[in-house]
Backbone as JSON Lines, residues from 0, in Angstrom:
{"i":0,"aa":"M","n":[0.41,-1.48,-0.35],"ca":[-0.27,-0.29,0.15],"c":[0.79,1.1,0.36]}
{"i":1,"aa":"L","n":[0.44,1.94,-0.73],"ca":[1.27,3.72,-1.01],"c":[0.54,4.61,-0.04]}
{"i":2,"aa":"F","n":[-0.49,5.07,0.17],"ca":[-1.46,6.13,0.62],"c":[-2.68,5.46,1.13]}
{"i":3,"aa":"I","n":[-3.14,6.01,1.86],"ca":[-4.77,6.27,2.42],"c":[-5.11,7.5,2.29]}
{"i":4,"aa":"K","n":[-6.24,7.79,1.58],"ca":[-6.62,8.97,1.53],"c":[-8.34,9.15,1.24]}
{"i":5,"aa":"N","n":[-9.25,10.35,2.21],"ca":[-10.48,10.43,1.46],"c":[-10.83,10.97,0.38]}
{"i":6,"aa":"Y","n":[-12.15,10.34,-0.16],"ca":[-12.19,11.23,-1.46],"c":[-13.66,10.81,-1.12]}
{"i":7,"aa":"Q","n":[-14.23,11.9,-1.63],"ca":[-15.68,12.58,-1.35],"c":[-16.19,11.85,-0.24]}
{"i":8,"aa":"N","n":[-17.06,10.89,-0.12],"ca":[-17.51,10.01,0.87],"c":[-17.09,8.7,1.03]}
{"i":9,"aa":"L","n":[-16.1,8.09,0.41],"ca":[-14.99,7.35,0.35],"c":[-13.28,7.11,0.53]}
{"i":10,"aa":"S","n":[-12.88,6.46,1.04],"ca":[-11.67,6.62,1.23],"c":[-11.01,5.96,0.2]}
{"i":11,"aa":"E","n":[-9.96,6.42,-0.16],"ca":[-9.22,5.6,-1.8],"c":[-7.85,4.9,-0.64]}
{"i":12,"aa":"I","n":[-8.12,4.13,-1.27],"ca":[-6.81,3.22,-0.88],"c":[-5.7,3.15,-2.2]}
{"i":13,"aa":"V","n":[-4.48,3.67,-2.42],"ca":[-3.83,3.29,-3.18],"c":[-2.38,2.3,-3.01]}
{"i":14,"aa":"F","n":[-2.2,1.03,-3.83],"ca":[-1.57,-0.25,-3.92],"c":[-0.61,0.32,-5.3]}
{"i":15,"aa":"E","n":[0.13,-0.28,-5.46],"ca":[1.74,0.41,-6.62],"c":[0.64,-0.33,-7.8]}
{"i":16,"aa":"N","n":[-0.2,-1.15,-7.77],"ca":[-0.6,-1.61,-9.26],"c":[-2.4,-1.42,-8.89]}
{"i":17,"aa":"Y","n":[-2.85,-0.93,-8.09],"ca":[-4.25,-0.23,-8.59],"c":[-4.75,0.16,-7.47]}
{"i":18,"aa":"T","n":[-6.07,0.59,-7.15],"ca":[-6.54,1.34,-6.29],"c":[-8.22,0.86,-5.77]}
{"i":19,"aa":"K","n":[-8.31,0.83,-4.74],"ca":[-9.44,0.48,-3.81],"c":[-10.2,1.59,-3.32]}
{"i":20,"aa":"Y","n":[-11.33,1.64,-3.03],"ca":[-12.19,2.4,-2.61],"c":[-13.23,1.41,-1.47]}
{"i":21,"aa":"A","n":[-13.24,2.48,-0.52],"ca":[-13.56,1.86,1.08],"c":[-15.35,2.6,1.19]}
{"i":22,"aa":"E","n":[-16.25,2.25,1.89],"ca":[-16.87,3.47,2.32],"c":[-16.95,3.95,3.8]}
{"i":23,"aa":"K","n":[-15.84,4.28,4.04],"ca":[-15.02,4.38,5.14],"c":[-14.41,5.94,5.6]}
{"i":24,"aa":"S","n":[-14.18,6.44,6.25],"ca":[-13.1,7.44,6.35],"c":[-11.41,6.68,6.43]}
{"i":25,"aa":"A","n":[-10.67,7.24,5.92],"ca":[-9.34,6.83,5.9],"c":[-8.71,6.13,7.63]}
{"i":26,"aa":"F","n":[-9.04,6.91,8.19],"ca":[-8.83,7.03,9.11],"c":[-9.72,5.44,9.73]}
{"i":27,"aa":"S","n":[-10.77,5.26,9.87],"ca":[-11.66,3.9,10.05],"c":[-10.92,3.22,9.51]}
{"i":28,"aa":"V","n":[-10.63,2.94,8.22],"ca":[-9.82,2.24,7.68],"c":[-8.54,1.76,8.09]}
{"i":29,"aa":"V","n":[-7.65,2.54,9.09],"ca":[-6.24,2.55,9.79],"c":[-6.82,2.02,10.85]}
{"i":30,"aa":"K","n":[-7.76,2.23,11.27],"ca":[-8.25,1.52,13.07],"c":[-8.61,-0.13,12.26]}
{"i":31,"aa":"L","n":[-9.09,-0.58,11.54],"ca":[-9.62,-1.81,11.01],"c":[-8.26,-2.77,10.38]}
{"i":32,"aa":"M","n":[-7.35,-1.66,10.25],"ca":[-5.83,-2.18,9.79],"c":[-5.19,-2.92,11.02]}
{"i":33,"aa":"C","n":[-5.59,-2.02,11.93],"ca":[-4.77,-2.73,12.94],"c":[-5.73,-3.48,14.01]}
{"i":34,"aa":"E","n":[-6.78,-3.72,13.82],"ca":[-7.3,-4.7,14.38],"c":[-7.37,-6.04,13.75]}
{"i":35,"aa":"S","n":[-7.45,-6.12,12.46],"ca":[-6.57,-7.01,11.57],"c":[-5.11,-7.52,11.87]}
{"i":36,"aa":"C","n":[-4.45,-6.97,12.62],"ca":[-3.39,-7.49,12.83],"c":[-2.94,-7.56,14.72]}
{"i":37,"aa":"L","n":[-4.38,-7.53,15.31],"ca":[-4.8,-7.77,16.38],"c":[-4.15,-6.88,17.6]}
{"i":38,"aa":"F","n":[-4.42,-5.93,16.9],"ca":[-4.51,-4.37,17.95],"c":[-5.01,-3.16,17.79]}
{"i":39,"aa":"S","n":[-5.39,-2.22,18.96],"ca":[-5.86,-1.54,18.07],"c":[-5.16,-0.58,18.08]}
{"i":40,"aa":"Y","n":[-5.9,0.41,17.61],"ca":[-4.86,1.98,17.18],"c":[-4.46,2.46,18.21]}
{"i":41,"aa":"E","n":[-5.88,2.83,19.29],"ca":[-5.33,3.1,20.64],"c":[-4.12,2.74,20.85]}
{"i":42,"aa":"S","n":[-4.21,1.59,21.43],"ca":[-3.59,0.45,22.24],"c":[-1.97,1.0,21.53]}
{"i":43,"aa":"R","n":[-1.83,0.84,20.19],"ca":[-0.79,1.1,19.43],"c":[0.31,2.83,19.63]}
{"i":44,"aa":"R","n":[-0.95,3.89,19.49],"ca":[-0.78,5.13,19.74],"c":[0.0,5.44,21.23]}
{"i":45,"aa":"K","n":[-0.68,4.45,22.16],"ca":[-0.63,4.95,23.48],"c":[0.96,4.39,23.36]}
{"i":46,"aa":"A","n":[1.49,3.03,23.33],"ca":[2.7,2.62,23.17],"c":[3.63,3.38,23.01]}
{"i":47,"aa":"I","n":[3.58,3.54,21.73],"ca":[4.35,4.84,20.87],"c":[4.43,6.18,21.81]}
{"i":48,"aa":"K","n":[3.32,6.61,22.42],"ca":[3.99,7.69,22.9],"c":[4.38,7.66,24.58]}
{"i":49,"aa":"K","n":[3.82,6.48,24.68],"ca":[4.98,5.88,26.27],"c":[6.05,5.81,25.93]}
{"i":50,"aa":"F","n":[6.91,4.89,25.06],"ca":[7.87,4.23,24.74],"c":[8.77,5.16,24.06]}
{"i":51,"aa":"L","n":[8.39,5.98,23.38],"ca":[9.01,6.78,22.51],"c":[8.57,8.35,22.42]}
{"i":52,"aa":"N","n":[8.48,9.02,23.4],"ca":[7.29,10.14,23.2],"c":[6.78,10.87,22.16]}
{"i":53,"aa":"I","n":[6.4,10.39,21.45],"ca":[5.91,10.61,20.04],"c":[4.57,11.06,20.21]}
{"i":54,"aa":"K","n":[3.95,12.15,20.38],"ca":[2.82,12.39,20.98],"c":[1.78,13.01,19.65]}
{"i":55,"aa":"T","n":[2.27,13.46,18.46],"ca":[1.37,13.83,17.49],"c":[1.44,13.53,16.56]}
{"i":56,"aa":"R","n":[0.29,13.3,15.64],"ca":[0.44,12.95,14.22],"c":[1.28,11.32,14.69]}
{"i":57,"aa":"T","n":[0.7,10.48,15.1],"ca":[1.6,9.2,15.58],"c":[1.64,8.42,14.44]}
{"i":58,"aa":"P","n":[2.76,7.7,14.07],"ca":[2.92,6.99,12.83],"c":[2.75,5.61,13.61]}
{"i":59,"aa":"I","n":[1.88,4.78,12.42],"ca":[1.42,3.12,13.17],"c":[1.78,2.3,12.66]}
{"i":60,"aa":"Y","n":[3.1,1.58,13.06],"ca":[3.61,0.32,12.59],"c":[2.91,-0.73,12.75]}
{"i":61,"aa":"F","n":[2.55,-1.62,11.36],"ca":[2.17,-3.07,11.4],"c":[2.84,-4.21,11.17]}
{"i":62,"aa":"N","n":[3.56,-3.8,10.24],"ca":[4.89,-5.21,9.61],"c":[6.37,-4.48,9.26]}
{"i":63,"aa":"E","n":[6.8,-5.38,8.58],"ca":[8.07,-4.54,7.84],"c":[7.83,-4.38,6.34]}
{"i":64,"aa":"K","n":[6.68,-4.13,5.81],"ca":[6.39,-3.85,4.68],"c":[5.27,-2.23,4.78]}
{"i":65,"aa":"T","n":[4.38,-2.27,6.38],"ca":[3.57,-1.08,6.39],"c":[3.69,-0.25,7.5]}
{"i":66,"aa":"L","n":[4.38,1.07,7.65],"ca":[4.54,1.71,8.56],"c":[3.86,3.17,7.97]}
{"i":67,"aa":"L","n":[2.35,3.58,9.03],"ca":[1.44,4.72,8.39],"c":[1.89,5.56,9.04]}
{"i":68,"aa":"I","n":[2.38,6.75,8.26],"ca":[2.43,8.24,8.53],"c":[1.44,9.12,8.08]}
{"i":69,"aa":"P","n":[0.83,9.7,9.51],"ca":[-0.79,11.08,8.83],"c":[0.05,12.27,8.94]}
{"i":70,"aa":"T","n":[-0.51,12.91,8.04],"ca":[0.0,14.19,7.14],"c":[-0.91,15.0,8.32]}
{"i":71,"aa":"K","n":[-1.54,14.96,9.05],"ca":[-2.46,15.89,9.64],"c":[-3.1,15.18,10.84]}
{"i":72,"aa":"S","n":[-3.95,15.64,11.94],"ca":[-4.39,14.98,12.97],"c":[-4.59,13.57,12.53]}
{"i":73,"aa":"P","n":[-4.77,12.48,13.05],"ca":[-5.69,11.19,12.61],"c":[-7.3,10.9,12.14]}
{"i":74,"aa":"R","n":[-7.76,12.44,13.23],"ca":[-9.22,12.38,13.31],"c":[-9.44,13.56,12.29]}
{"i":75,"aa":"N","n":[-8.54,13.96,11.65],"ca":[-9.11,15.49,10.61],"c":[-9.5,14.81,9.09]}
{"i":76,"aa":"Y","n":[-10.27,15.12,8.57],"ca":[-10.86,14.48,7.47],"c":[-10.11,14.62,6.48]}
{"i":77,"aa":"E","n":[-9.1,15.48,6.4],"ca":[-8.22,16.13,5.78],"c":[-6.63,14.99,5.25]}
{"i":78,"aa":"A","n":[-6.51,14.55,6.39],"ca":[-5.6,13.69,6.8],"c":[-5.39,12.7,5.78]}
{"i":79,"aa":"I","n":[-3.84,12.71,5.32],"ca":[-3.72,11.47,4.05],"c":[-2.48,10.74,5.13]}
{"i":80,"aa":"W","n":[-2.65,9.22,5.2],"ca":[-1.74,8.3,5.86],"c":[-0.91,8.01,4.53]}
{"i":81,"aa":"F","n":[0.39,7.73,4.6],"ca":[1.11,7.32,3.3],"c":[2.17,6.25,4.48]}
{"i":82,"aa":"N","n":[2.45,5.36,3.17],"ca":[3.58,4.59,3.84],"c":[4.95,4.92,3.5]}
{"i":83,"aa":"Y","n":[5.86,4.56,4.65],"ca":[7.09,4.76,4.8],"c":[8.0,3.96,4.46]}
{"i":84,"aa":"F","n":[7.51,2.75,4.02],"ca":[8.27,1.71,3.53],"c":[8.55,1.95,2.08]}
{"i":85,"aa":"K","n":[7.47,2.62,1.2],"ca":[7.49,2.78,-0.07],"c":[7.74,3.89,-0.35]}
{"i":86,"aa":"I","n":[8.36,4.86,0.4],"ca":[9.09,6.54,0.18],"c":[10.05,5.91,-0.94]}
{"i":87,"aa":"L","n":[10.11,6.56,-2.28],"ca":[11.32,6.65,-3.08],"c":[12.44,8.28,-2.69]}
{"i":88,"aa":"K","n":[11.19,9.29,-2.38],"ca":[11.72,10.61,-1.72],"c":[10.78,11.69,-1.49]}
{"i":89,"aa":"V","n":[11.44,12.44,-0.66],"ca":[10.06,13.61,-0.68],"c":[11.06,15.38,-1.28]}
{"i":90,"aa":"I","n":[9.98,15.65,-2.48],"ca":[10.41,17.13,-2.59],"c":[9.97,18.19,-1.92]}
{"i":91,"aa":"N","n":[10.26,18.88,-1.13],"ca":[10.57,20.51,-0.48],"c":[10.14,21.46,-1.85]}
{"i":92,"aa":"L","n":[8.7,21.84,-2.18],"ca":[7.99,22.94,-3.31],"c":[7.87,24.23,-1.96]}
{"i":93,"aa":"N","n":[8.29,24.6,-1.21],"ca":[8.16,25.98,-0.32],"c":[7.01,25.18,0.52]}
{"i":94,"aa":"K","n":[5.26,25.36,0.13],"ca":[4.42,25.33,0.75],"c":[3.95,24.26,1.06]}
{"i":95,"aa":"T","n":[4.45,23.37,-0.18],"ca":[3.77,21.79,-0.38],"c":[5.16,20.99,-0.49]}
{"i":96,"aa":"V","n":[4.68,19.87,-1.01],"ca":[5.47,18.5,-0.61],"c":[4.7,17.74,-1.39]}
{"i":97,"aa":"E","n":[5.69,17.25,-2.52],"ca":[5.49,15.58,-3.11],"c":[6.83,14.95,-2.55]}
{"i":98,"aa":"I","n":[5.65,13.67,-2.29],"ca":[5.9,12.23,-2.03],"c":[6.03,11.18,-3.24]}
{"i":99,"aa":"V","n":[7.27,10.74,-3.88],"ca":[7.14,10.15,-5.07],"c":[7.63,9.0,-4.28]}
{"i":100,"aa":"F","n":[6.7,7.8,-4.43],"ca":[6.91,6.29,-4.19],"c":[7.69,5.75,-5.24]}
{"i":101,"aa":"N","n":[7.95,4.32,-4.76],"ca":[8.93,3.57,-5.21],"c":[8.21,2.67,-6.7]}
{"i":102,"aa":"N","n":[7.23,3.21,-7.07],"ca":[6.43,2.86,-8.03],"c":[6.75,4.02,-9.43]}
{"i":103,"aa":"L","n":[6.85,5.48,-8.76],"ca":[7.23,6.54,-9.12],"c":[5.66,7.48,-9.02]}
{"i":104,"aa":"T","n":[4.65,6.44,-8.11],"ca":[3.46,7.53,-8.0],"c":[3.57,8.54,-7.49]}
{"i":105,"aa":"V","n":[3.25,9.92,-7.79],"ca":[3.55,11.06,-6.6],"c":[2.04,11.52,-6.31]}
{"i":106,"aa":"L","n":[2.02,11.55,-4.9],"ca":[1.58,12.17,-4.13],"c":[1.73,13.61,-3.94]}
{"i":107,"aa":"K","n":[0.8,14.82,-4.17],"ca":[1.25,16.13,-3.94],"c":[0.26,16.48,-2.69]}
{"i":108,"aa":"L","n":[1.27,17.21,-2.18],"ca":[0.37,17.28,-0.24],"c":[0.6,18.65,0.05]}
{"i":109,"aa":"D","n":[-0.67,19.61,0.56],"ca":[-0.89,20.83,1.17],"c":[0.11,20.47,2.42]}
{"i":110,"aa":"V","n":[0.49,20.61,3.0],"ca":[1.28,20.43,4.24],"c":[2.68,20.98,4.16]}
{"i":111,"aa":"S","n":[3.59,21.41,4.99],"ca":[4.55,21.71,5.03],"c":[5.81,20.6,5.44]}
{"i":112,"aa":"Y","n":[6.85,20.88,4.86],"ca":[7.88,20.15,4.35],"c":[8.25,19.16,5.5]}
{"i":113,"aa":"Y","n":[8.59,20.39,6.93],"ca":[9.0,20.36,8.4],"c":[8.08,19.41,8.89]}
{"i":114,"aa":"I","n":[6.6,19.36,8.66],"ca":[6.07,18.36,8.92],"c":[6.26,16.58,8.42]}
{"i":115,"aa":"I","n":[6.02,16.58,7.33],"ca":[6.43,15.17,6.38],"c":[8.11,15.02,6.69]}
{"i":116,"aa":"N","n":[8.85,15.73,7.36],"ca":[10.05,15.35,7.75],"c":[10.0,14.68,9.38]}
{"i":117,"aa":"K","n":[9.29,15.48,10.37],"ca":[9.15,15.25,11.7],"c":[8.45,13.71,11.42]}
{"i":118,"aa":"G","n":[7.57,13.35,10.65],"ca":[6.41,12.27,10.65],"c":[7.77,11.38,9.81]}
{"i":119,"aa":"L","n":[8.28,11.66,9.11],"ca":[9.53,10.42,8.46],"c":[10.67,10.32,10.14]}
{"i":120,"aa":"A","n":[10.95,11.26,10.41],"ca":[12.1,10.88,11.55],"c":[11.03,10.14,12.78]}
{"i":121,"aa":"N","n":[10.18,10.27,12.75],"ca":[9.31,9.7,13.68],"c":[8.94,8.21,13.46]}
{"i":122,"aa":"A","n":[9.0,7.62,12.46],"ca":[8.88,6.5,11.97],"c":[10.38,5.55,11.95]}
{"i":123,"aa":"R","n":[11.13,6.66,11.73],"ca":[12.54,6.1,11.96],"c":[13.01,5.86,13.4]}
{"i":124,"aa":"K","n":[12.3,6.56,14.14],"ca":[12.54,6.73,15.83],"c":[12.03,4.88,15.81]}
{"i":125,"aa":"I","n":[10.73,4.82,16.02],"ca":[9.87,3.75,15.64],"c":[10.4,2.31,15.24]}
{"i":126,"aa":"I","n":[11.28,2.56,13.75],"ca":[11.74,1.51,13.43],"c":[13.31,0.67,14.47]}
{"i":127,"aa":"T","n":[14.12,2.1,14.3],"ca":[14.7,2.11,15.18],"c":[14.6,1.35,16.94]}
{"i":128,"aa":"Y","n":[13.67,1.44,17.42],"ca":[13.46,1.31,18.7],"c":[13.59,-0.67,18.24]}
{"i":129,"aa":"L","n":[12.37,-0.98,17.28],"ca":[12.33,-2.48,16.99],"c":[13.38,-3.07,16.92]}
{"i":130,"aa":"E","n":[14.34,-2.7,16.46],"ca":[15.25,-3.23,16.06],"c":[16.38,-3.53,16.7]}
{"i":131,"aa":"E","n":[16.61,-2.95,17.8],"ca":[17.02,-2.46,18.98],"c":[16.17,-3.29,19.93]}
{"i":132,"aa":"K","n":[15.12,-3.35,20.12],"ca":[14.5,-4.71,20.56],"c":[14.64,-5.94,20.69]}
{"i":133,"aa":"Q","n":[14.39,-6.07,19.51],"ca":[14.88,-7.41,18.75],"c":[16.24,-7.91,19.03]}
{"i":134,"aa":"Q","n":[17.4,-6.78,18.83],"ca":[18.76,-7.48,18.88],"c":[18.73,-7.76,20.32]}
{"i":135,"aa":"R","n":[18.48,-6.89,21.1],"ca":[18.33,-7.24,22.71],"c":[17.62,-8.54,23.13]}
{"i":136,"aa":"L","n":[16.9,-8.95,22.59],"ca":[15.61,-10.03,22.54],"c":[16.65,-11.5,21.79]}
{"i":137,"aa":"F","n":[17.58,-10.95,21.04],"ca":[18.34,-11.97,20.59],"c":[19.27,-12.52,21.08]}
{"i":138,"aa":"L","n":[20.22,-11.56,21.87],"ca":[21.2,-11.68,22.52],"c":[21.17,-12.33,24.2]}
{"i":139,"aa":"E","n":[19.87,-11.78,24.68],"ca":[19.23,-12.39,25.85],"c":[19.07,-14.22,25.67]}
{"i":140,"aa":"N","n":[18.36,-14.42,24.69],"ca":[17.99,-15.49,24.14],"c":[19.32,-16.35,23.87]}
{"i":141,"aa":"S","n":[21.0,-16.36,23.38],"ca":[21.7,-16.55,22.59],"c":[22.63,-17.03,24.06]}
{"i":142,"aa":"Y","n":[23.26,-18.28,24.06],"ca":[24.17,-18.21,25.57],"c":[25.43,-17.99,25.3]}
């Protein structure tokens, strides 16, 4: 998945080779994705806040292929969720940003580069935490 955004009364879920539509908001789709991975959105958000001190626009980690970052407050209808693992590059265009995904799809956003960069930094913080935790577990269990 590349990104999820609200589109009229639907959410548009864009994948590398196709697009799906759901009769729910983008935030509802993200919450359902969380539940399908056996955790709630709120529990994941609270854990990230507690362990990593990320308080706003919390990225949500699902697996090694999906880490969704919101462009605005998740409850904001205009928030777009984009997948950290599918980004090729981010282009700063003064007051807007273009995200280029690995399949060369371009997503134009009316948010500042600072906001996107902060979201990317928070995503890296989550990945680093998970990698370090995995290494600690490996070292504890190997004799």
